Short mmCIF file of C-alpha atoms in Angstrom, two decimals:
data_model
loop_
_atom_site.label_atom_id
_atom_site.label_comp_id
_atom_site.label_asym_id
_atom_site.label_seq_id
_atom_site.Cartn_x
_atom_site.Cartn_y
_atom_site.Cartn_z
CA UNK A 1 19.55 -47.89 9.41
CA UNK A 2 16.57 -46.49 7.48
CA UNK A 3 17.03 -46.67 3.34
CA UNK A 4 17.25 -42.56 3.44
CA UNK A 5 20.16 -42.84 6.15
CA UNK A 6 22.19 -45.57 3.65
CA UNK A 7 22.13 -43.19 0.74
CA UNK A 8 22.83 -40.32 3.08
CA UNK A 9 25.92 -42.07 4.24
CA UNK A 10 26.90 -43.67 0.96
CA UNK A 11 26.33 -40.57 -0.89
CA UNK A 12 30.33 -40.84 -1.88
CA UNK A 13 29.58 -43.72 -4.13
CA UNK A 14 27.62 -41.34 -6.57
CA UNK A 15 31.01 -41.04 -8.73
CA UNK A 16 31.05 -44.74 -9.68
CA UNK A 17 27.78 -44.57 -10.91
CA UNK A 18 27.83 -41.42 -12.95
CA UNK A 19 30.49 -43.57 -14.93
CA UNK A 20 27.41 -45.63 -16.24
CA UNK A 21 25.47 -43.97 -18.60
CA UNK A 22 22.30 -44.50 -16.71
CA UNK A 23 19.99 -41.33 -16.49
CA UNK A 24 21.07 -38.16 -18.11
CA UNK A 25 18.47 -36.14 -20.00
CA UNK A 26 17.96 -32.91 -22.50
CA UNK A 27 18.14 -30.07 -20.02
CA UNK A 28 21.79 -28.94 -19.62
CA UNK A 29 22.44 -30.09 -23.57
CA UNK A 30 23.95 -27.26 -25.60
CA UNK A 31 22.24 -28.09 -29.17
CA UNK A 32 18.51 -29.70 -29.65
CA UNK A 33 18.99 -33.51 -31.13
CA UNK A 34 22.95 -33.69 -31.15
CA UNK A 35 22.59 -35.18 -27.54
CA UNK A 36 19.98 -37.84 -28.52
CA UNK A 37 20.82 -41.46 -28.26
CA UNK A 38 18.37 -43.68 -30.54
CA UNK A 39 15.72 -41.59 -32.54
CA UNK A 40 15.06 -38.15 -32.52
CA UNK A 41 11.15 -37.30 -32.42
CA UNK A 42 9.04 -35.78 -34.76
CA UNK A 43 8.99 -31.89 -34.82
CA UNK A 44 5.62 -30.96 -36.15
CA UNK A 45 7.50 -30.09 -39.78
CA UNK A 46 7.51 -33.10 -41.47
CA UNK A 47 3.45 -32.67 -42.72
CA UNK A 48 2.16 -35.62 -41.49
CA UNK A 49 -1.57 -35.66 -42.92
CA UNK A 50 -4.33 -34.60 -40.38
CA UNK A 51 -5.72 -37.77 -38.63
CA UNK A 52 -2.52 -39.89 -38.68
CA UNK A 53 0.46 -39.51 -35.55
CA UNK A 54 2.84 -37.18 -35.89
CA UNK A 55 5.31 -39.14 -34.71
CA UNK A 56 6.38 -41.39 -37.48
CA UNK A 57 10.23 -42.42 -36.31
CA UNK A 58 10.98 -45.76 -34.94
CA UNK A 59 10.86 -45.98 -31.12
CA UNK A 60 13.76 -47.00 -29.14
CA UNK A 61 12.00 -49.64 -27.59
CA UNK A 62 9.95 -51.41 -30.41
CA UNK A 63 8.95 -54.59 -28.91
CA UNK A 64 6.64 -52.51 -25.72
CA UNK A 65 3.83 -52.39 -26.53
CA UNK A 66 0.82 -49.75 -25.03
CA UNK A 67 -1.84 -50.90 -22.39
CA UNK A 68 -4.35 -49.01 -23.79
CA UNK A 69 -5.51 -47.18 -27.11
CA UNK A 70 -3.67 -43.60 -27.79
CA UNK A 71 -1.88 -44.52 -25.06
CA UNK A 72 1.15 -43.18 -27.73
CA UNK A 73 0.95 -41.71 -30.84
CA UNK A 74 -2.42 -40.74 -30.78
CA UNK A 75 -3.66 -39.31 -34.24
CA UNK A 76 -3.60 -35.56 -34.99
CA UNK A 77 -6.72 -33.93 -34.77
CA UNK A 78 -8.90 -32.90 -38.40
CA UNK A 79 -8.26 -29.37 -38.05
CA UNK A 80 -5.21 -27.96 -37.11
CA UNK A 81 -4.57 -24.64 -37.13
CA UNK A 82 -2.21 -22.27 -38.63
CA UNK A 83 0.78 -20.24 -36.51
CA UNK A 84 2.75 -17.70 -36.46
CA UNK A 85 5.48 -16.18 -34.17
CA UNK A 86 6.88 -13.08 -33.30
CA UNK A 87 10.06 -12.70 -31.06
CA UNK A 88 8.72 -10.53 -27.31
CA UNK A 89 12.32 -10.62 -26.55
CA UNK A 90 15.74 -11.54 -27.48
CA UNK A 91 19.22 -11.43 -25.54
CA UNK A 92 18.01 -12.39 -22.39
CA UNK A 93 19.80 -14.65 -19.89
CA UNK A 94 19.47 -18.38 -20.29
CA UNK A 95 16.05 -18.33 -18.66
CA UNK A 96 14.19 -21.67 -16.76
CA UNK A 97 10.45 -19.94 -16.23
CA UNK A 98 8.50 -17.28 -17.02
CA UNK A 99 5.11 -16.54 -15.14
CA UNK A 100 2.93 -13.24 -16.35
CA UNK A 101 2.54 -10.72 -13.70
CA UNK A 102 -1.06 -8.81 -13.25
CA UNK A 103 -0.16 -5.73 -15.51
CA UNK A 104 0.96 -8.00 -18.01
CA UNK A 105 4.98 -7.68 -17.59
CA UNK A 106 6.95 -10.76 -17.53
CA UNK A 107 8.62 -12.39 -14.15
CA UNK A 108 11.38 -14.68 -15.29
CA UNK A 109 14.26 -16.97 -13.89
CA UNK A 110 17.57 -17.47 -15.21
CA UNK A 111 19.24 -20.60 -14.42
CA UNK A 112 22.50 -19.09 -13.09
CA UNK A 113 20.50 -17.57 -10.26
CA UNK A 114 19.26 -14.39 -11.44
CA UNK A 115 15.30 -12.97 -11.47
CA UNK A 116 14.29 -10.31 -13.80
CA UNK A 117 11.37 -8.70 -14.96
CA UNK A 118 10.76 -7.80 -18.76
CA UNK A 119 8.46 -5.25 -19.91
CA UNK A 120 5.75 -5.57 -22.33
CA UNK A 121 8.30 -3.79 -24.53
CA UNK A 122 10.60 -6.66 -24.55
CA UNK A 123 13.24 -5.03 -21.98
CA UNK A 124 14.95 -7.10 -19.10
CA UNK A 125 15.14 -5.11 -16.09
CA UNK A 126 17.90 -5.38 -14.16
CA UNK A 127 18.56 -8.43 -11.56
CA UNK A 128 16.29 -8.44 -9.00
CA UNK A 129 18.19 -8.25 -5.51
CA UNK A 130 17.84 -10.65 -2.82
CA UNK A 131 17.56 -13.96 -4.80
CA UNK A 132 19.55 -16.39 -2.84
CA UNK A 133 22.78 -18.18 -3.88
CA UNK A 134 21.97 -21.18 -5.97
CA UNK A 135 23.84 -24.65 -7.97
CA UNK A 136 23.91 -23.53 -11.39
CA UNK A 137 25.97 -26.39 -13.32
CA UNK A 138 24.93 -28.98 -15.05
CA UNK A 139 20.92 -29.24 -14.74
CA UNK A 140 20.65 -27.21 -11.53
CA UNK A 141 19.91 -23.28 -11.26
CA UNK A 142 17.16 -20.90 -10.69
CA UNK A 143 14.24 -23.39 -11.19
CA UNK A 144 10.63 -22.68 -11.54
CA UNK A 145 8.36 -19.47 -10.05
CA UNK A 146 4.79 -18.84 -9.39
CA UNK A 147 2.79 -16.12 -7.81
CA UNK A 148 0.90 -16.01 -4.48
CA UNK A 149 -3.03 -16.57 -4.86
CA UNK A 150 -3.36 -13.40 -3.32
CA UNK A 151 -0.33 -11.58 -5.13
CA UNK A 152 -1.97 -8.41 -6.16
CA UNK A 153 -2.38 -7.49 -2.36
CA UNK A 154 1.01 -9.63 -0.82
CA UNK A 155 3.00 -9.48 -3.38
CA UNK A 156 4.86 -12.72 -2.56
CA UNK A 157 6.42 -15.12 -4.94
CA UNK A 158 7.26 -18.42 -5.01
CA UNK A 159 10.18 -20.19 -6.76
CA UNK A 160 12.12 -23.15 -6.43
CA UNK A 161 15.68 -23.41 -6.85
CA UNK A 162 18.96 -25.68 -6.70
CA UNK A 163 20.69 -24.86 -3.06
CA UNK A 164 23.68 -25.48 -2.00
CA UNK A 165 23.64 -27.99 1.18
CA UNK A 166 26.71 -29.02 3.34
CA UNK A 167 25.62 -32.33 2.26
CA UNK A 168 25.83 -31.67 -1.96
CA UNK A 169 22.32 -30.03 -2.73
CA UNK A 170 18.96 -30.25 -3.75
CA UNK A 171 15.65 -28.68 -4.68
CA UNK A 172 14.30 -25.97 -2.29
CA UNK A 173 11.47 -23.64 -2.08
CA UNK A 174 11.34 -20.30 -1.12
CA UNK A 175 8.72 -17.40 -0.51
CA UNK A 176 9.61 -13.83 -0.33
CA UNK A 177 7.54 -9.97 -1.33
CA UNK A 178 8.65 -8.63 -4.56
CA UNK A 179 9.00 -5.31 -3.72
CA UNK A 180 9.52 -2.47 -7.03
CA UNK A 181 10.97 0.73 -6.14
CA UNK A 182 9.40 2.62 -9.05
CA UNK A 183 12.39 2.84 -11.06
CA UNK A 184 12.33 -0.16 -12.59
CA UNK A 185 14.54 -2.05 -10.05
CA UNK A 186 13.10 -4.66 -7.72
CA UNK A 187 14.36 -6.93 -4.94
CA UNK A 188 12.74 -9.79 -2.79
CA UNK A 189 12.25 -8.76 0.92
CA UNK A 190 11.24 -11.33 4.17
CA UNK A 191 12.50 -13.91 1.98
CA UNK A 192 11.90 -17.65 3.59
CA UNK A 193 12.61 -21.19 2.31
CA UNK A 194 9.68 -22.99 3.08
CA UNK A 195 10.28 -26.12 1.82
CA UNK A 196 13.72 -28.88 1.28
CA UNK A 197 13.42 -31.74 -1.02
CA UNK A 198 15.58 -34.39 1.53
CA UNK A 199 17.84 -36.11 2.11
CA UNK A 200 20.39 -33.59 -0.01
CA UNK A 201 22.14 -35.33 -2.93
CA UNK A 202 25.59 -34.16 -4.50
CA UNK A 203 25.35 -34.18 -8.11
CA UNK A 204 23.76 -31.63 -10.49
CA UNK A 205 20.72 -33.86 -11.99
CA UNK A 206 17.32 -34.40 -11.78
CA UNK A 207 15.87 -31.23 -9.71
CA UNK A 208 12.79 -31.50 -11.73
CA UNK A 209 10.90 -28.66 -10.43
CA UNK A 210 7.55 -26.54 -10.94
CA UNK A 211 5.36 -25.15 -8.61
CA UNK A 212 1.46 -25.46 -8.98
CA UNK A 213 -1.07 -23.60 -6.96
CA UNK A 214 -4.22 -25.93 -6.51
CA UNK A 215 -7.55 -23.78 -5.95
CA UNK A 216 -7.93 -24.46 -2.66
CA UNK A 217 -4.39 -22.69 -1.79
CA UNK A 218 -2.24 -25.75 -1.84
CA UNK A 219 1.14 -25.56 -3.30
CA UNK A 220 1.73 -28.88 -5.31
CA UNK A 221 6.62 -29.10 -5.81
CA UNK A 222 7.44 -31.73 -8.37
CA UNK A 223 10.86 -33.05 -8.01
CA UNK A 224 13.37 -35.61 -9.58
CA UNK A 225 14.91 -38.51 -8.10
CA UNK A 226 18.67 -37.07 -8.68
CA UNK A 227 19.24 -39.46 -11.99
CA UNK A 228 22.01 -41.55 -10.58
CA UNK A 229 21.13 -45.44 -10.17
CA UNK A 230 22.04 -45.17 -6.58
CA UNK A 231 19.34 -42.92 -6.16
CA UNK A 232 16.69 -43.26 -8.36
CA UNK A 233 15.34 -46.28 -6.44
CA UNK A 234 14.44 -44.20 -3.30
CA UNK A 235 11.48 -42.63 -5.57
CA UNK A 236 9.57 -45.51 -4.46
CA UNK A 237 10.88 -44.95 -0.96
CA UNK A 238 8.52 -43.03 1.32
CA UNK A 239 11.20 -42.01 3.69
CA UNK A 240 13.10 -40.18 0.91
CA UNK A 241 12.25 -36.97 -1.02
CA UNK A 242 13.62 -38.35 -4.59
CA UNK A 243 10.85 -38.37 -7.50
CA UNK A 244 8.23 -36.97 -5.93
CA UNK A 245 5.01 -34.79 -5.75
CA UNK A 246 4.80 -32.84 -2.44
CA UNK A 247 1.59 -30.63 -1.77
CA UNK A 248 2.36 -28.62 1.39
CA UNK A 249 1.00 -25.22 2.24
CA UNK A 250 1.83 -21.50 1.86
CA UNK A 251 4.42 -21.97 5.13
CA UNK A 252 5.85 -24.80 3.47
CA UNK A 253 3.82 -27.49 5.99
CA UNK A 254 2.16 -30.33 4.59
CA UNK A 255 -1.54 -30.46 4.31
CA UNK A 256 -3.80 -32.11 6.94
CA UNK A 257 -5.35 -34.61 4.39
CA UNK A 258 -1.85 -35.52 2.64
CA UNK A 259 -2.31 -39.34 1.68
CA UNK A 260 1.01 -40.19 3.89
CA UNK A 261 0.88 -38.01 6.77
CA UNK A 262 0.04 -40.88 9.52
CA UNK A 263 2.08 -43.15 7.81
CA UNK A 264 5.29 -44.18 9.86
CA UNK A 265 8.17 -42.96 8.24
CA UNK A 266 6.87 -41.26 5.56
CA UNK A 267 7.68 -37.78 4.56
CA UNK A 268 4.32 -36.36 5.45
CA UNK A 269 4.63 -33.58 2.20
CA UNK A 270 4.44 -36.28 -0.29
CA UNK A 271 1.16 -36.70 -2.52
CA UNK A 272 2.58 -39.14 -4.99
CA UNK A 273 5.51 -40.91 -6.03
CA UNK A 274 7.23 -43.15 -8.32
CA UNK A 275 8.26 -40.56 -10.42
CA UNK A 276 11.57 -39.78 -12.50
CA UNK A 277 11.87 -36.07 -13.23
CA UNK A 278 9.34 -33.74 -13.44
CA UNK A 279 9.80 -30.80 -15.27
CA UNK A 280 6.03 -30.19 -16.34
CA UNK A 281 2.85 -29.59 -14.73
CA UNK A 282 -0.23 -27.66 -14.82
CA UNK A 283 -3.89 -27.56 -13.28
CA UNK A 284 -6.91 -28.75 -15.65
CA UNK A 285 -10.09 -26.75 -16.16
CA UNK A 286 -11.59 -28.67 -13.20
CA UNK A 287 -8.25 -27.29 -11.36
CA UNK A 288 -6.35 -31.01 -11.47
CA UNK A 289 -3.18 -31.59 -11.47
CA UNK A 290 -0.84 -32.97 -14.46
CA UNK A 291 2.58 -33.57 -14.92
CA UNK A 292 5.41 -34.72 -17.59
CA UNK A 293 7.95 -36.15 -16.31
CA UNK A 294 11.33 -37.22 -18.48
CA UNK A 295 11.34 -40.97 -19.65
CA UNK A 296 14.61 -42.88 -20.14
CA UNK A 297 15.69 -43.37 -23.95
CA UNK A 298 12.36 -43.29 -24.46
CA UNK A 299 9.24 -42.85 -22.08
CA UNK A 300 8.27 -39.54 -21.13
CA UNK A 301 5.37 -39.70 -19.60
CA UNK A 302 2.28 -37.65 -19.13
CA UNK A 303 0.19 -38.44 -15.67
CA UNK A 304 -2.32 -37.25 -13.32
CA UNK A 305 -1.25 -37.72 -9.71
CA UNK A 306 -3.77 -38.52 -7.44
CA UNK A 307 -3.69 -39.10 -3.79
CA UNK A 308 -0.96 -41.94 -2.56
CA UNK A 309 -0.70 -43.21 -6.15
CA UNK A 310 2.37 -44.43 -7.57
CA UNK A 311 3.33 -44.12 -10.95
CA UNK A 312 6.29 -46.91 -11.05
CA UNK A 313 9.57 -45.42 -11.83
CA UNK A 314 11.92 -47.26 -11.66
CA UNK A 315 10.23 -50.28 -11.54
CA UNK A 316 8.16 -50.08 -14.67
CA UNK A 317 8.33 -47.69 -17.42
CA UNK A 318 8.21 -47.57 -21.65
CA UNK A 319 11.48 -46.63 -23.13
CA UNK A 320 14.96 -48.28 -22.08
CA UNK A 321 17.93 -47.37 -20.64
CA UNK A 322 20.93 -45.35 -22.40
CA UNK A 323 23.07 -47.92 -22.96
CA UNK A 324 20.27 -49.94 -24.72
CA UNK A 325 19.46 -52.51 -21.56
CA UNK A 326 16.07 -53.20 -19.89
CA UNK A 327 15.29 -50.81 -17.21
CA UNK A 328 15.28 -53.01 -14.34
CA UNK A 329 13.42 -55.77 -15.15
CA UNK A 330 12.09 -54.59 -18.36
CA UNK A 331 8.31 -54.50 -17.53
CA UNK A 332 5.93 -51.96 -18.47
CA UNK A 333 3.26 -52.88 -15.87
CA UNK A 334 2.99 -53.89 -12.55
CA UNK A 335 -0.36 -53.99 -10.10
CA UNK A 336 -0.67 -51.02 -7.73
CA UNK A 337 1.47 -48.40 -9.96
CA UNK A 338 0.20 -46.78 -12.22
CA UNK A 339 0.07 -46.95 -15.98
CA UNK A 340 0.99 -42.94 -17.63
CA UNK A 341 -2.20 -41.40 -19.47
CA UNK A 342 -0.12 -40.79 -22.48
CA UNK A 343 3.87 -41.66 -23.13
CA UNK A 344 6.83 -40.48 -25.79
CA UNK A 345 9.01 -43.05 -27.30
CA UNK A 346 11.09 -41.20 -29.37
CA UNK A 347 11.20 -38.67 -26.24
CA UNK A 348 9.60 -34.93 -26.57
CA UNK A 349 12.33 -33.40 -23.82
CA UNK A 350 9.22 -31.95 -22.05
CA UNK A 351 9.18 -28.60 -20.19
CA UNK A 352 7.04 -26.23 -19.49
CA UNK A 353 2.99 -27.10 -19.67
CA UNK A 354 0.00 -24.99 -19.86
CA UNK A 355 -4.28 -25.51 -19.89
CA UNK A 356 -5.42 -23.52 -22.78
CA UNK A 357 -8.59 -22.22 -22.40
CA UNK A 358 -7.86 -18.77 -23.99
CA UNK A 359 -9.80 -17.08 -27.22
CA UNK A 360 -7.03 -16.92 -29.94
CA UNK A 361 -6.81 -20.85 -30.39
CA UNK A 362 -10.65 -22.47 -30.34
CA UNK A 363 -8.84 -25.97 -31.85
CA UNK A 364 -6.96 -25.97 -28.58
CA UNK A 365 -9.61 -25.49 -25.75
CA UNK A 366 -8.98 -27.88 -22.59
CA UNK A 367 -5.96 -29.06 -24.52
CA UNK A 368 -2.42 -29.01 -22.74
CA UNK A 369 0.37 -27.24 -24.44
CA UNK A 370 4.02 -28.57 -23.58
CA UNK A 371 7.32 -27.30 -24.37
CA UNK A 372 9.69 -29.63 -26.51
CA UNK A 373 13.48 -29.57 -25.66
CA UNK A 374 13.79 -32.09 -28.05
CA UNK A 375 11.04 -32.01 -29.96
CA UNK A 376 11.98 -28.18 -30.41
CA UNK A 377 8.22 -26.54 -30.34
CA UNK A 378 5.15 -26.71 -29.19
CA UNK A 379 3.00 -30.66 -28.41
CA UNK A 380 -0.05 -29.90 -28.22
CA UNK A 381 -2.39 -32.92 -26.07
CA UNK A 382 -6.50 -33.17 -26.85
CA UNK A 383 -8.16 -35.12 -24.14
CA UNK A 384 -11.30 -36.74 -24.12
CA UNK A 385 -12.00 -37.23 -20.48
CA UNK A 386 -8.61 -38.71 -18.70
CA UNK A 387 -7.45 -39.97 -22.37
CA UNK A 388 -5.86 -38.04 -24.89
CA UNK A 389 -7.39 -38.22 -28.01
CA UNK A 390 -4.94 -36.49 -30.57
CA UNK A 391 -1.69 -35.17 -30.47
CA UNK A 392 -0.04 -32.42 -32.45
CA UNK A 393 2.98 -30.69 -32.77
CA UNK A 394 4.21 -26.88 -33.56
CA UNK A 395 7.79 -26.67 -34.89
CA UNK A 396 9.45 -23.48 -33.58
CA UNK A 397 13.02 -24.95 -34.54
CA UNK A 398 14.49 -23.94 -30.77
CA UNK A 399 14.68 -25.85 -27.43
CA UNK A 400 11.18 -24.63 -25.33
CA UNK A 401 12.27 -24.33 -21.90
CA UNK A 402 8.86 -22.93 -20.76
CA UNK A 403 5.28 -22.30 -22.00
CA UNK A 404 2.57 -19.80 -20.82
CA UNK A 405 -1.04 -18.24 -22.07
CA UNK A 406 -1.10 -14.68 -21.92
CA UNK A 407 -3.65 -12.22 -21.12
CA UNK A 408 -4.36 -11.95 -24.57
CA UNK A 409 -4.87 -15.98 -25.50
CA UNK A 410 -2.02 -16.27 -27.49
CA UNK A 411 0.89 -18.75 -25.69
CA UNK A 412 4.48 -17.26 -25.19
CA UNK A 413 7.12 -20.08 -25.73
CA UNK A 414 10.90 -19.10 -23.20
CA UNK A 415 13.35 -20.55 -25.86
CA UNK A 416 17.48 -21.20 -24.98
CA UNK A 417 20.40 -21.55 -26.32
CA UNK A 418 22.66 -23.28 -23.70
CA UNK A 419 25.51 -22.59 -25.57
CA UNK A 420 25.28 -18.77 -26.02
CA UNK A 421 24.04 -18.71 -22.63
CA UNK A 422 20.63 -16.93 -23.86
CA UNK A 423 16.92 -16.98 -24.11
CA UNK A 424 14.21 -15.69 -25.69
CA UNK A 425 10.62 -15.13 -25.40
CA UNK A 426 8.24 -15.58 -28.86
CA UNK A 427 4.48 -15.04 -29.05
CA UNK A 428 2.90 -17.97 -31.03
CA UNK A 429 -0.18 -16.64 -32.23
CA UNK A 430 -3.23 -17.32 -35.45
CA UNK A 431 -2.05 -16.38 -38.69
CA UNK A 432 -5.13 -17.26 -40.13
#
C-alpha cells in the first residue's frame, strides 16, 4: 500500500491528533494577537530607528540561529516613507481575496462561499450566482481568485476553494465566464473544476491557497499540507498532494516540462514541495514566482520555488512547535532542501503578497508587500538580488487578509474581522 493509500484509509485517526496542539495557525482566529502562543511580532508602530530591524521581540526559538546574513530581521531601509489610509469599503462580508478587474471595480471572495463585485464607489453588488457549494468552517471557504490572461475577451475566472468530498475535503480549482447582465448582477456560466488537491483530507486546516498566472500561461496552486501531524509528513511525499506547489495549465493538466511528470508515482502537477501552508505568493518583475508560507510558533517563511526543489517542511524549519518541543528533530538544515530566502520568528501571519512596481511608492520598487494577520499591516521586503536586504513594516491595526496594487499605484489592503463576520477594503497611499 502506497503512503497516499495509508492516510487515505487511516484518515479516521485525524481526531486523536487534533487533540495535540500541533499545527494550528492565525487564519480562522477571531482577534489579531489574543491567539498567539510565545511572542507577538512587531507591528511597524513601535518607531524602531531607520537602519535597525523592526522586529525587536524575543523569538520563540532563541537558540536557531540563521544560515545566512538578513536571513531574519534584516534592517529597515534609510528612508521610509510616510502613509496614509482611507477606507474603499466597509460592511462587506468576511472576504479571503480581492483581484482588480480591467475597469477598475473590485472582484472579491468571501470565505462562506460567496463572490461579489464592489464598485469603485465602495458598493458590494449582490452575490454572484453560480459559485459552487464550498467548506466554510474553521480555515476553509471561498479561497483565492485570479483572472484569465486573456480576460478582457473570455471573461473567465479562476478561484480556488474548500470542496466538499465524500472523503472530508480539500482544495479545488475551478474556471468558469463571469458573465454581467448590465444591472449590476453577475453569475459564473460553463463553470469547470479543473484541478483537486488529492488525496481529500477531513478536517478544516491548512488549504493554503493562491493562484498565480506565470507569463507564459501557466497557472502556479499553492496548497497546505492539512496541519494535522498525520498529514503533514506526506508534503515530502510525491504521491500525495499535501504542501505543495502545482503548475498545471488553463484545463487544469500539468505542464509538459513539470520537474515530476516521468517520475513513477508522482503527482505529475507538482513543481515543488516541502511546504507547510501557503497562503502568499506573487510573480517578480522578471515574472518569478514567490511564496510565504505559515511557520510553526515561529518560522514563516519566504521562498522562491524552483523546479523539483524542496523546501523541508517538516523535516527542517526555524520556529518550534506549539507546545514548545522541537519540530521533529529540531534541525534547521538538511542537504537537498532548501534553506527559506527570508524567515519570521515572532511569526507575521502572512497573507496576501504583491510586486510593487507602481508610481505612488518609489521607496518600494521591486519590493514585495505582504499582508500581516498577525503582524496587523503591511511588511514590506527589499531585495537585493535573491536576498532581502531590509524589511519594514506598516501598522494598519487590523488583520490583512489580502494585498493588491491598483491601477493607480497605491496598494489596497482586504482587512477582517472574524468575529463580526466582516471586511473591509482601505487604500494605503503617500501622505507626504
Amino acid at each position: 500500500m502506497t503512503p497516499t493509500a495509508r492516510l487515505l484509509a487511516g484518515t479516521m485517526l485525524s481526531a486523536l491528533f487534533l487533540a495535540f496542539p500541533a499545527a494550528a495557525q492565525s487564519t480562522g482566529d477571531t482577534s489579531p494577537i489574543d491567539h498567539v502562543e510565545g511572542q507577538p511580532p512587531a507591528t511597524g508602530a513601535e518607531n524602531t530607528a531607520s537602519g535597525q530591524p523592526v522586529e525587536t521581540e524575543a523569538a520563540n526559538a532563541p537558540d536557531q540561529t540563521p544560515a545566512f546574513a538578513n536571513q531574519t530581521r534584516a534592517p529597515q531601509p534609510a528612508e521610509m516613507p510616510k502613509v496614509e489610509t482611507t477606507t474603499v469599503a466597509e460592511g462587506l462580508p468576511h472576504l479571503w481575496a480581492m483581484e482588480f478587474l480591467p475597469d477598475g471595480r473590485m472582484l472579491v471572495t468571501a470565505k462562506k462561499g460567496s463572490m461579489h463585485i464592489v464598485s469603485k464607489e465602495g458598493k458590494a453588488s449582490a452575490a454572484i450566482e453560480g459559485v459552487p457549494e464550498v467548506v466554510s468552517s474553521g480555515q476553509a471557504g471561498l479561497l483565492d481568485v485570479a483572472l484569465a490572461p486573456d480576460f478582457d475577451s473570455s471573461k473567465r475566472i479562476f478561484f480556488s476553494f474548500s470542496e466538499p468530498r465524500d472523503e472530508g475535503n480539500g482544495t479545488s480549482v475551478a474556471s468558469a465566464r463571469l458573465v454581467e447582465d448590465g444591472t449590476g448582477a453577475a453569475k459564473l456560466e460553463d463553470l469547470t473544476v479543473i484541478f483537486r488537491q488529492m488525496p481529500s483530507y477531513d478536517n478544516t486546516k491548512h488549504y493554503g491557497s493562491r493562484l498565480t498566472f506565470a507569463p507564459d500561461g501557466a497557472l502556479f496552486v499553492t496548497v497546505g499540507e492539512r496541519s494535522d501531524r498525520e498529514t503533514r509528513v506526506f508534503a515530502q511525499d510525491l504521491a500525495s498532494g499535501f504542501g505543495k506547489v502545482f503548475r498545471i495549465d488553463a484545463s487544469g493538466k500539468a505542464i509538459a516540462d513539470n520537474p515530476f511528470i516521468s517520475s513513477g508515482g508522482a503527482q505529475p502537477e507538482i513543481w515543488s514541495y516541502g511546504h507547510r501552508n501557503l497562503q502568499s505568493a506573487a510573480l517578480d518583475g522578471q515574472g518569478r514566482l514567490w511564496t510565504v508560507e505559515h511557520g510553526p510558533k515561529g518560522g514563516d517563511e519566504l521562498n522562491k520555488p524552483e523546479a523539483g526543489v524542496n523546501h523541508g517542511w517538516p523535516v527542517i524549519t526555524y520556529g518550534v512547535e506549539y507546545s514548545g518541543g522541537a519540530v521533529g528533530d529540531g534541525i534547521t538544515a538538511k542537504e537537498g532542501m532548501a534553506q527559506p530566502v527570508y524567515y519570521w520568528d515572532p511569526v507575521i501571519g502572512p497573507s496576501g503578497m504583491a510586486f510593487y512596481d507602481g508610481a505612488e511608492f518609489p521607496e518600494w520598487k521591486n519590493s514585495f508587500i505582504i499582508g500581516g494577520l498577525v503582524s496587523t499591516g503591511l511588511v514590506i521586503v527589499h531585495l537585493d538580488g535573491d536576498r532581502v536586504a531590509h524589511e519594514e513594516r506598516v501598522p494598519l491595526e487590523a488583520r490583512i487578509r489580502d494585498v493588491k496594487v491598483g491601477p493607480d499605484g497605491a496598494v489596497y489592503a482586504v482587512t477582517e474581522n472574524p468575529s463580526a463576520g466582516s471586511s473591509s477594503v482601505i487604500r494605503v497611499s503617500r501622505a507626504d
